Coordinates of N, CA and C in Angstrom, one line a residue:
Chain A
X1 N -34.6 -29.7 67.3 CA -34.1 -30.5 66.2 C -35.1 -31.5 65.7
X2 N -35.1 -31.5 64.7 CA -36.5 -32.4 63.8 C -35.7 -33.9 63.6
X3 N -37.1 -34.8 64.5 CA -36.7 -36.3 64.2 C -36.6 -36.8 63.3
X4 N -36.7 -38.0 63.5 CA -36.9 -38.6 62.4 C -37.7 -39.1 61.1
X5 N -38.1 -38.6 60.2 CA -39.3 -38.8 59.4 C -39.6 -39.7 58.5
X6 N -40.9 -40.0 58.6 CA -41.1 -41.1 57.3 C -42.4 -40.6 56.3
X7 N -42.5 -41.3 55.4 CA -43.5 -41.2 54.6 C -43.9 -42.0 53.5
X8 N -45.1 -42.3 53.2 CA -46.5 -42.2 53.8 C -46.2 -42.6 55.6
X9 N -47.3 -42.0 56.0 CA -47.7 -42.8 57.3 C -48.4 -43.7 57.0
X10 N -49.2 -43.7 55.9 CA -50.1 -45.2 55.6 C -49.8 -45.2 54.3
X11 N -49.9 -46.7 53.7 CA -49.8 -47.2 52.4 C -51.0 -48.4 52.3
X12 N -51.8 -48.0 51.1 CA -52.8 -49.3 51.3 C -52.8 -49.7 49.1
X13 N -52.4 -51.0 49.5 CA -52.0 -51.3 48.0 C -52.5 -53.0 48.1
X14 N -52.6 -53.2 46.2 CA -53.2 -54.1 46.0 C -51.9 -55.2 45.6
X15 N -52.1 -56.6 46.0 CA -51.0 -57.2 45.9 C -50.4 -57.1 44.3
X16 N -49.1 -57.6 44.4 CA -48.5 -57.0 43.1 C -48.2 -55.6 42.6
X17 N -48.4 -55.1 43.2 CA -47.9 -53.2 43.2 C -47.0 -53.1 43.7
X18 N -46.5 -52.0 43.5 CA -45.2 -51.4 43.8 C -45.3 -50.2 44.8
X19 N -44.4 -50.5 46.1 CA -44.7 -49.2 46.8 C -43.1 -48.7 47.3
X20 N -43.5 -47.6 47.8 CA -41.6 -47.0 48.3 C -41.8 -46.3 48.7
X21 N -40.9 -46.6 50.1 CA -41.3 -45.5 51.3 C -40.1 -44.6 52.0
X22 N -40.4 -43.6 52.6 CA -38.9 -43.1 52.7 C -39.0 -43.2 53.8
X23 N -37.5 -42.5 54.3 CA -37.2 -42.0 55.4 C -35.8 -41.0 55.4
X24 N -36.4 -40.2 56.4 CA -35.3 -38.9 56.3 C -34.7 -39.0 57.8
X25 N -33.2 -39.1 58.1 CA -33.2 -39.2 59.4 C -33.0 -38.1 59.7
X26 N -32.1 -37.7 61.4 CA -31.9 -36.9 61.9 C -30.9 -36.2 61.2
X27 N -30.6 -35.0 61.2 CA -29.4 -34.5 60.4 C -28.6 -34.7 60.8
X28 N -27.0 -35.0 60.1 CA -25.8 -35.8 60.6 C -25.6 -36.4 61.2
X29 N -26.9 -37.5 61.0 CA -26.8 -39.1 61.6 C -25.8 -40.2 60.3
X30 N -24.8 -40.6 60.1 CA -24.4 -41.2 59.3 C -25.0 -42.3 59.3
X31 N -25.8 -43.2 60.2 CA -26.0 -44.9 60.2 C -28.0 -44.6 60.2
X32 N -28.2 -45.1 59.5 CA -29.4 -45.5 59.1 C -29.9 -47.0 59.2
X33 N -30.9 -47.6 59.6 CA -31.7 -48.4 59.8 C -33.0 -48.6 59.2
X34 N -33.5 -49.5 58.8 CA -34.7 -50.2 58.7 C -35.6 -51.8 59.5
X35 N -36.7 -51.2 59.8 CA -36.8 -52.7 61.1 C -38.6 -52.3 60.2
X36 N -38.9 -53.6 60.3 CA -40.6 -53.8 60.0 C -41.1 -54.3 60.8
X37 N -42.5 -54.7 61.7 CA -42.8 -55.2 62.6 C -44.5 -55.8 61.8
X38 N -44.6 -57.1 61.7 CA -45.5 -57.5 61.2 C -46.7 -57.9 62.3
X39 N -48.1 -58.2 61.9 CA -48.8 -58.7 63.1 C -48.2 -59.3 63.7
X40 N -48.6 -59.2 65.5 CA -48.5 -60.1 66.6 C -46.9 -60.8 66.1
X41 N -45.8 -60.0 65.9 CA -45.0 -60.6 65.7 C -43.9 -59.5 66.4
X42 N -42.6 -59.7 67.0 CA -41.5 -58.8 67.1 C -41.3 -57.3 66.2
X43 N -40.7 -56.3 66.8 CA -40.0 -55.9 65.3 C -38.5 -56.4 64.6
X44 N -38.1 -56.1 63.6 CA -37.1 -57.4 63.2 C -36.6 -56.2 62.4
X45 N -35.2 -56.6 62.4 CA -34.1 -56.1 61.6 C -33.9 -56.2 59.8
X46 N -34.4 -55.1 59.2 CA -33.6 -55.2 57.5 C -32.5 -55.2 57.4
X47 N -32.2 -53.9 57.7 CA -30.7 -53.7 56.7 C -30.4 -51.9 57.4
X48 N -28.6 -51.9 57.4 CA -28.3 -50.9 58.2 C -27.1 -50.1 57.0
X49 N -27.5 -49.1 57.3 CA -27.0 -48.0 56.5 C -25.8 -47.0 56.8
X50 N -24.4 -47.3 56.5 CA -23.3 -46.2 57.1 C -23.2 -44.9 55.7
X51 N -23.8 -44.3 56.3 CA -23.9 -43.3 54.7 C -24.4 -43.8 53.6
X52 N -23.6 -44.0 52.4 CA -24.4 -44.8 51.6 C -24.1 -45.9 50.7
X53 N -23.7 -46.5 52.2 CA -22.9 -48.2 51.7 C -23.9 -48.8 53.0
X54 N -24.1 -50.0 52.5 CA -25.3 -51.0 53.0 C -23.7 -51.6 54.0
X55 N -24.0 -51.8 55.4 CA -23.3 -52.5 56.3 C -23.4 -53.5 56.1
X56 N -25.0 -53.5 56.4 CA -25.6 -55.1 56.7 C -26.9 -54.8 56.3
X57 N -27.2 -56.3 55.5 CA -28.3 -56.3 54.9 C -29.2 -57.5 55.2
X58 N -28.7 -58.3 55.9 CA -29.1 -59.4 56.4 C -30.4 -60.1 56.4
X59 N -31.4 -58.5 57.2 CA -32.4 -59.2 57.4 C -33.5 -58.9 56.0
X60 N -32.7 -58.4 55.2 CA -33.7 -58.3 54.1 C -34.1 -59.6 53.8
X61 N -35.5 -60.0 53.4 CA -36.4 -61.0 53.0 C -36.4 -61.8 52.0
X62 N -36.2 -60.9 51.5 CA -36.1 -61.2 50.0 C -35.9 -59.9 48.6
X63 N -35.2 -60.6 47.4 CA -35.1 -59.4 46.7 C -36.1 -58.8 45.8
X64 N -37.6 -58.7 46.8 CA -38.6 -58.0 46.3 C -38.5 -56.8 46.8
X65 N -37.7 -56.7 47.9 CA -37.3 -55.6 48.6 C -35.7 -54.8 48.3
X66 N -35.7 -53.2 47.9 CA -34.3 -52.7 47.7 C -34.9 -51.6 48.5
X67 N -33.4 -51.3 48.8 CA -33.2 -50.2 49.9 C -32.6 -49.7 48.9
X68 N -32.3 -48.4 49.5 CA -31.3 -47.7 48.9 C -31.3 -45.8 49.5
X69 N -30.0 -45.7 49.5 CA -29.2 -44.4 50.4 C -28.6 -43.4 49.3
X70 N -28.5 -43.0 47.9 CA -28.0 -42.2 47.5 C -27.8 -40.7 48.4
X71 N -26.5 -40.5 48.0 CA -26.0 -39.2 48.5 C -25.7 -39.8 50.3
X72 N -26.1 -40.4 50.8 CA -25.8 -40.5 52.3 C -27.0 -39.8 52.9
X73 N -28.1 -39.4 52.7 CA -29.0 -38.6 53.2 C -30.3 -39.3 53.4
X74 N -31.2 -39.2 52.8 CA -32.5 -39.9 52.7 C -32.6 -41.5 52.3
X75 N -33.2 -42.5 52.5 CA -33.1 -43.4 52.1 C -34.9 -43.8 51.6
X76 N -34.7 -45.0 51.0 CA -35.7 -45.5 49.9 C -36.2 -46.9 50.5
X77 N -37.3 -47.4 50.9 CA -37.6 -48.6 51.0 C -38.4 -49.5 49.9
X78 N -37.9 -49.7 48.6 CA -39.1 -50.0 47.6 C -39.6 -51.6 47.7
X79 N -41.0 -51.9 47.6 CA -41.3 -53.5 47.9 C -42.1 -53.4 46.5
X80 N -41.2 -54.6 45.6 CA -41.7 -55.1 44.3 C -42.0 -56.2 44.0
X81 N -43.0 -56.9 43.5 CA -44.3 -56.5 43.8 C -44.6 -57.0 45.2
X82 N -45.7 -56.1 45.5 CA -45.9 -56.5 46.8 C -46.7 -57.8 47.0
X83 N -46.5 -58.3 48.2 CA -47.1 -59.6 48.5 C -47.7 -59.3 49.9
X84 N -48.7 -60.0 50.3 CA -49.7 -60.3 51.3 C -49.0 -59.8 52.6
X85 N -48.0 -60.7 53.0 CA -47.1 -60.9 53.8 C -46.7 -59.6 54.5
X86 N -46.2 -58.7 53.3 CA -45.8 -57.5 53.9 C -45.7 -56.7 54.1
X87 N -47.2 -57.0 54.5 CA -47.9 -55.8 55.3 C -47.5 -55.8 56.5
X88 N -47.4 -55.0 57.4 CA -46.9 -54.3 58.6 C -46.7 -52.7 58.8
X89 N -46.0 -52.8 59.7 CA -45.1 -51.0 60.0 C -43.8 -51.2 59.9
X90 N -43.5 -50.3 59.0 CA -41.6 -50.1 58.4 C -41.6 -49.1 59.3
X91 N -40.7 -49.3 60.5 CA -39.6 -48.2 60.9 C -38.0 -47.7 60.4
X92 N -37.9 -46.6 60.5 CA -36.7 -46.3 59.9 C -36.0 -46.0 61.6
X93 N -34.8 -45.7 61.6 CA -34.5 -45.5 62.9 C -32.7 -44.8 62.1
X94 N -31.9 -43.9 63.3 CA -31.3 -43.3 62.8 C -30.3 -43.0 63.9
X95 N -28.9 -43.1 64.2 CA -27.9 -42.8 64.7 C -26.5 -41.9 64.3
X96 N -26.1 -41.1 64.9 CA -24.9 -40.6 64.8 C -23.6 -41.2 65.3
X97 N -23.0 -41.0 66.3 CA -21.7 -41.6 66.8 C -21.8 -43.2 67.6
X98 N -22.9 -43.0 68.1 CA -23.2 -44.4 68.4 C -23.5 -45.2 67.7
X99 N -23.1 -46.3 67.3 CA -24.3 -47.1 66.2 C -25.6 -47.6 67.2
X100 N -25.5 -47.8 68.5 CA -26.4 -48.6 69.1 C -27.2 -47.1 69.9
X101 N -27.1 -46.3 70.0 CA -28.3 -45.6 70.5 C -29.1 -44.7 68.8
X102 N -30.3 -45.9 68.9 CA -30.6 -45.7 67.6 C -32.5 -44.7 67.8
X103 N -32.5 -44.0 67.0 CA -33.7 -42.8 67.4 C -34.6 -43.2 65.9
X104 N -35.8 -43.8 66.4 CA -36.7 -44.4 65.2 C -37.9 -42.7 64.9
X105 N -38.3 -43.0 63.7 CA -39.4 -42.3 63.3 C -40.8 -43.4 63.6
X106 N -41.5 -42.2 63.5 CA -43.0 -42.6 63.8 C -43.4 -44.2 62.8
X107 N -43.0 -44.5 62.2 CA -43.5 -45.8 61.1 C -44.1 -45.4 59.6
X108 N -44.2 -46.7 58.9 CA -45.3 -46.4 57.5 C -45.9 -47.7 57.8
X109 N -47.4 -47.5 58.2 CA -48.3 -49.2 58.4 C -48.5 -49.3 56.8
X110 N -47.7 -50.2 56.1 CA -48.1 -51.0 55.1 C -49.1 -52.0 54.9
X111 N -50.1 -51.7 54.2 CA -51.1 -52.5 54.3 C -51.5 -53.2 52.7
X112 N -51.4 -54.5 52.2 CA -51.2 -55.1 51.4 C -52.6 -56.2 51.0
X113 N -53.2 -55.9 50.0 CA -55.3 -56.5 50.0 C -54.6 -57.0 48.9
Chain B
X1 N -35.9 -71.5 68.9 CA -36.7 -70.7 70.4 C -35.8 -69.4 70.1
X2 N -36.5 -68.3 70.1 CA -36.3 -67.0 69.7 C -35.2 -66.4 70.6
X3 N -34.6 -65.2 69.8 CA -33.3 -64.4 70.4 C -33.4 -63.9 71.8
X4 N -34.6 -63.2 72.0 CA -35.2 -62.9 72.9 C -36.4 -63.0 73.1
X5 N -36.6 -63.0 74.8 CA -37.8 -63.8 75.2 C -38.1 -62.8 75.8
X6 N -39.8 -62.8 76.3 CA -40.2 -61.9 77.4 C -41.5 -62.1 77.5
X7 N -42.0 -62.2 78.7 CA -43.2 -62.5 79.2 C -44.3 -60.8 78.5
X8 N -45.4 -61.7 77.8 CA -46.0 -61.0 77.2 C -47.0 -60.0 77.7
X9 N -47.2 -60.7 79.2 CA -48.6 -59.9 80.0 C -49.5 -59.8 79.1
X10 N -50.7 -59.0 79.9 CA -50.5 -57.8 80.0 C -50.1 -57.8 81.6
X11 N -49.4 -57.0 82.4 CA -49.4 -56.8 83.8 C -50.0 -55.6 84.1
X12 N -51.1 -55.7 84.7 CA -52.1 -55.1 85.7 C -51.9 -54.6 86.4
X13 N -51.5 -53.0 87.1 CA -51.1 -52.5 89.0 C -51.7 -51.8 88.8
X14 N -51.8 -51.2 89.9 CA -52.3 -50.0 90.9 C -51.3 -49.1 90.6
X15 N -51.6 -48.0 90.7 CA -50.3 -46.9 90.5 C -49.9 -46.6 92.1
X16 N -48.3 -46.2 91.9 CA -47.8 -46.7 93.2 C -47.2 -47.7 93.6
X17 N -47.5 -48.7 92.8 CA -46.9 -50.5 92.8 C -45.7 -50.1 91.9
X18 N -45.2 -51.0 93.0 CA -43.4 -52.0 91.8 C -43.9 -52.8 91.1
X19 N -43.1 -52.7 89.9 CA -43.7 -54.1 88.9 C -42.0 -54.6 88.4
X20 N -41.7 -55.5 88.0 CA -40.7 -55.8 87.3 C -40.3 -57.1 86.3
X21 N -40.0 -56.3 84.9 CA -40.2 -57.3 83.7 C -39.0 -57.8 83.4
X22 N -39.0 -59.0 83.0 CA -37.5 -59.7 82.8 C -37.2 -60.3 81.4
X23 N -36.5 -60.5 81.1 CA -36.2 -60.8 79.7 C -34.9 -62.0 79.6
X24 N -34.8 -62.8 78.6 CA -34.0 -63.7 78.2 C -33.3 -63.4 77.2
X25 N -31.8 -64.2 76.8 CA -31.4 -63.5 75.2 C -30.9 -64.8 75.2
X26 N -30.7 -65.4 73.5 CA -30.2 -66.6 73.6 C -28.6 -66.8 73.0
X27 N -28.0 -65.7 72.6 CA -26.7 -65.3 72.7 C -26.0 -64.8 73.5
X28 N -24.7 -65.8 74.0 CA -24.5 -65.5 75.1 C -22.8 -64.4 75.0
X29 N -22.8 -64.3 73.6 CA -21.4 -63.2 73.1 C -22.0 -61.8 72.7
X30 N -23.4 -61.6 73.3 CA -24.5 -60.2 72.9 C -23.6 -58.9 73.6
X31 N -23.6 -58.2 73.2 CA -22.5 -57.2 73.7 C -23.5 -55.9 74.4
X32 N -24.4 -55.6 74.1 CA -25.3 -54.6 74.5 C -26.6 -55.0 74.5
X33 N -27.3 -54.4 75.6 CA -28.2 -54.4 76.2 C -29.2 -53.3 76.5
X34 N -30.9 -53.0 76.0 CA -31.5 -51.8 76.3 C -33.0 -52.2 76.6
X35 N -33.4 -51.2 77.3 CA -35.0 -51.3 77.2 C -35.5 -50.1 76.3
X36 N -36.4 -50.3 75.7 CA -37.1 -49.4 75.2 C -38.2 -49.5 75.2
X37 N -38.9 -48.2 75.0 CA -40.9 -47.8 75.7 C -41.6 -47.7 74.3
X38 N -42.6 -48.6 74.3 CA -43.5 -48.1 72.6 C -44.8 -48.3 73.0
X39 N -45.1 -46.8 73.1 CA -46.8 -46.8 73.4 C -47.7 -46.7 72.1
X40 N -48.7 -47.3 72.3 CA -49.9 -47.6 71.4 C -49.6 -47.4 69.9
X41 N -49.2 -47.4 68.3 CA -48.9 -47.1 68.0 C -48.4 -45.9 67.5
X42 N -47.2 -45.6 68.0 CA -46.1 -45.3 68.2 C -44.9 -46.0 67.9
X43 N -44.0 -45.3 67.8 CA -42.5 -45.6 67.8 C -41.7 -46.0 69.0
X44 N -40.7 -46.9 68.9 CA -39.7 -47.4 70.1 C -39.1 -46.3 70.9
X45 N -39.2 -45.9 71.7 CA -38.1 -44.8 72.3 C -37.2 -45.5 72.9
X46 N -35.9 -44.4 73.2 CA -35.1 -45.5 74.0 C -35.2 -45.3 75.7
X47 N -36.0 -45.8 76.4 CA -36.0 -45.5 77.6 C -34.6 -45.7 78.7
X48 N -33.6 -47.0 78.6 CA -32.1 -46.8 79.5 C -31.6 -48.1 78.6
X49 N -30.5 -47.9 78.5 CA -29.3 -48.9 78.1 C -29.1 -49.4 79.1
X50 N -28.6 -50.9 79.4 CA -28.3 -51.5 80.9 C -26.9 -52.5 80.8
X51 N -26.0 -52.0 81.8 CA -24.8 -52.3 81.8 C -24.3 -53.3 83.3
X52 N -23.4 -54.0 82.9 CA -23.4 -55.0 83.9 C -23.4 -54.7 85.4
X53 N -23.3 -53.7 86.0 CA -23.0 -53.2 87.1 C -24.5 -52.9 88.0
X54 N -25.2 -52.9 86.4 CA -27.0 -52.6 87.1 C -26.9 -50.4 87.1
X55 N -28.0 -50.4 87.1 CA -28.2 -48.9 86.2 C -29.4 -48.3 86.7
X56 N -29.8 -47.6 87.0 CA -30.9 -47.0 87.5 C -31.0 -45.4 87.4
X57 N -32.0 -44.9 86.6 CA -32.2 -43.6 86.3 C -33.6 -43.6 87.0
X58 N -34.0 -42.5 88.1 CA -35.3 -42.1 88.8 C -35.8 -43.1 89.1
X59 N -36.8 -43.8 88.8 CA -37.7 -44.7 89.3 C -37.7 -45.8 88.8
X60 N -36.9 -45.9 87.8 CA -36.3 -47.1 86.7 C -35.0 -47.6 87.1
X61 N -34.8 -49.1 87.3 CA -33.8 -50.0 87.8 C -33.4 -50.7 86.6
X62 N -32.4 -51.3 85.6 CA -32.3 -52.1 85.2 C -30.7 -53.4 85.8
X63 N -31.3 -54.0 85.3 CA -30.3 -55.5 85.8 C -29.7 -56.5 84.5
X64 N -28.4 -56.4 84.7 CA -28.1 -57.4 83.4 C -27.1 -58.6 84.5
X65 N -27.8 -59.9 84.3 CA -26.9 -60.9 84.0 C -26.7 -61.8 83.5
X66 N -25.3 -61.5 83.0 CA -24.5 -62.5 81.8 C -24.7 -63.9 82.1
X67 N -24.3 -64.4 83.2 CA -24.4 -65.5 83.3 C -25.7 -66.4 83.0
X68 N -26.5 -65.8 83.4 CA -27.9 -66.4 83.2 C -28.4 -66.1 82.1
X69 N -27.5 -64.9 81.3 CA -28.1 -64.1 79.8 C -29.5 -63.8 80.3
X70 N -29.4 -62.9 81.5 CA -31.5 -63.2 81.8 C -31.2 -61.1 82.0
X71 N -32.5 -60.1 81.4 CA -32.1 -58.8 82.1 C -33.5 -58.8 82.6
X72 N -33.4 -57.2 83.4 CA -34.4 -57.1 83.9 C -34.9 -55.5 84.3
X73 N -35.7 -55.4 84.2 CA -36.5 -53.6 84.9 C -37.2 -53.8 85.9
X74 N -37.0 -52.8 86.6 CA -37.9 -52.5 87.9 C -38.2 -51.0 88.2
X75 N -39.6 -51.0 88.2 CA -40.3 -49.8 88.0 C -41.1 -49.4 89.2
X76 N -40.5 -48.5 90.0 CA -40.9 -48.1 91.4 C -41.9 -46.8 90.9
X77 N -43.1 -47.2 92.4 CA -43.7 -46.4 92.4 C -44.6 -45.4 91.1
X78 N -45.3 -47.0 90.4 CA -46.0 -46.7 88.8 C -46.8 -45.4 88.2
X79 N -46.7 -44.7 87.9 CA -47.6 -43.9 87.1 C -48.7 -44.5 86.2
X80 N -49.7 -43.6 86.1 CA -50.5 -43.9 85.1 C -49.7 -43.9 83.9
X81 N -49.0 -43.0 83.5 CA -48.7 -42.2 82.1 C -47.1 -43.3 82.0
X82 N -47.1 -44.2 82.6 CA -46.1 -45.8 82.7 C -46.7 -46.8 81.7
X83 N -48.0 -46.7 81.5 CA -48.8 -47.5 81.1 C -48.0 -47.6 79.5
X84 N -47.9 -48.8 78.9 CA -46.9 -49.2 77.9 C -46.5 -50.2 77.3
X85 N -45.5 -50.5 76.2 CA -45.1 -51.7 76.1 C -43.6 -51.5 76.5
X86 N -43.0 -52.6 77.3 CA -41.5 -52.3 77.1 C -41.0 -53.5 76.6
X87 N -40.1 -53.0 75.7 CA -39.4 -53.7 74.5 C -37.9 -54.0 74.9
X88 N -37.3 -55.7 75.2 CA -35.6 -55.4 75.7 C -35.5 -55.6 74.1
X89 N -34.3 -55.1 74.4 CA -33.9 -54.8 73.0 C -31.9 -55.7 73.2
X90 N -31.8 -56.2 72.5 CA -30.2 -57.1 72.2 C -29.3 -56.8 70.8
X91 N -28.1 -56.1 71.2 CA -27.3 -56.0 70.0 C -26.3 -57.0 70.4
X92 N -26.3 -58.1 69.1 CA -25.7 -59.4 69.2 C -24.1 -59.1 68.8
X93 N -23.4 -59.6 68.5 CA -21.7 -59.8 68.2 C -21.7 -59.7 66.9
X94 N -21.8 -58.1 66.5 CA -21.8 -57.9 64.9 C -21.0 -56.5 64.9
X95 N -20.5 -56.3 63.9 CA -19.6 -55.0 63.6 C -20.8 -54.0 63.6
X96 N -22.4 -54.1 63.4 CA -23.4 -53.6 62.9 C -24.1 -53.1 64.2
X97 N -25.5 -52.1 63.7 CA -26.0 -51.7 64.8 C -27.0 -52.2 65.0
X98 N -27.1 -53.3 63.9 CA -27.8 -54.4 64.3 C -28.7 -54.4 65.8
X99 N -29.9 -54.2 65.9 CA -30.5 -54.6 67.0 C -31.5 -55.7 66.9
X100 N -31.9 -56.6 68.0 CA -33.2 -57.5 68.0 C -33.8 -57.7 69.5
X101 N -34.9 -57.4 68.9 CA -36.1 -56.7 69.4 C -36.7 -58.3 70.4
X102 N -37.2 -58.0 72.1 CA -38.2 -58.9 71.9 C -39.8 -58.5 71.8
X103 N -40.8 -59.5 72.1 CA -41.8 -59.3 71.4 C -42.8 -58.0 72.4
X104 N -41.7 -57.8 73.8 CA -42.6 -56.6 74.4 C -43.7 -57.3 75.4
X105 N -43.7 -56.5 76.3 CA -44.7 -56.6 77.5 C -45.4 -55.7 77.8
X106 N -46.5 -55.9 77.9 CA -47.9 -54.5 78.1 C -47.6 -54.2 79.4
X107 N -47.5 -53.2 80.1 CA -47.9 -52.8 81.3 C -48.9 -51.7 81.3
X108 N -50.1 -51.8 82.3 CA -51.4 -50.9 82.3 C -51.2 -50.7 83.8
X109 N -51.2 -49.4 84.0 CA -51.5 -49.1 85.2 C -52.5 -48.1 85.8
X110 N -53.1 -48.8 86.7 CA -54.7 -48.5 86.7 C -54.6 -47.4 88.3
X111 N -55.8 -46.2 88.6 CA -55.7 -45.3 89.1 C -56.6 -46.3 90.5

């Protein structure tokens, strides 16, 4: 069974661009996730996905950042315009019946000059 | 002072050695409790969920207490291929699957 995927694995953009990253979870995982992990910092919670209604969106930053889930399947991480700041690794992560046993993909290191 | 705490190391053994990492949460209505493994980068895995009774899969122990909100792993008899970060992980008092992460502990284990 094929994990969880993301893409790019790298992003290297100049501030003020526009970038958008995906993620494909596991097949008939209903709940989707996004967590970024910045330098020497934790990784930290965005925003959690039950098909394609936003649960919780909490830890989004700010509204330079939209998510988005059409169809319940693949989801969208777009960061407009980008800022310095938000550079790191986007993980997506992905669950079926559990919400809490959550199965991440490999990351996108965002990198922001 | 952050959700979760954890001693950053790096912690240094011999393979063969016990080592054991502990962690803090600052919510004391947190409903779930896990460790998870993230080597170099890499992605989180989930290595054991830890439940109040205490839990142990093979060479892996974990410990949760409420009272002191403090958890803990204990890792018998280390491998090299142990070598890692481990990440407690805290799902707080939310309808969501909300997790928060602490900042992880290197463990290196040397031959």
């Amino acid at each position: 069974e094929a994990g969880v995927t993301q893409f790019p694995s790298h992003s290297v953009i100049e501030k003020g661009q526009t970038v958008t990253l995906r993620c494909d979870p596991i097949s008939g995982h209903d709940n989707l996730y996004w967590y970024r992990r910045v330098m020497g910092k934790e990784i930290k919670f965005l925003l959690h996905f039950v098909k394609e209604s936003k649960q919780d969106e909490s830890g989004m930053p700010n509204n330079r950042f939209l998510a988005e889930r059409t169809g319940g399947t693949y989801s969208t991480l777009k960061v407009q315009p980008a800022e310095l700041e938000d550079s790191g690794v986007y993980f997506c992560a992905s669950s079926q019946d559990s919400v809490y046993e959550q199965y991440f993909g490999p990351g996108t290191r965002l990198t922001v000059t | 002072r952050k959700e979760v705490e954890q001693d950053p190391g790096p912690f240094n053994v011999p393979e063969g050695a016990t080592v054991a990492f502990n962690c803090t949460y600052s919510n004391s209505a947190s409903q779930s409790f896990f460790w998870y493994r993230q080597d170099c980068r890499k992605e989180p895995k989930l290595l054991m969920s830890v439940y109040s009774s205490g839990n142990e899969d093979g060479r892996f122990t974990a410990q949760l207490n409420r009272a002191s909100q403090y958890i803990s792993l204990l890792i018998r008899d280390s491998k090299l291929s142990d070598s890692a970060t481990y990440l407690c992980v805290v799902n707080p008092p939310s309808n969501t699957g909300k997790l928060i992460f602490g900042q992880g502990t290197t463990l290196q284990v040397k031959p």
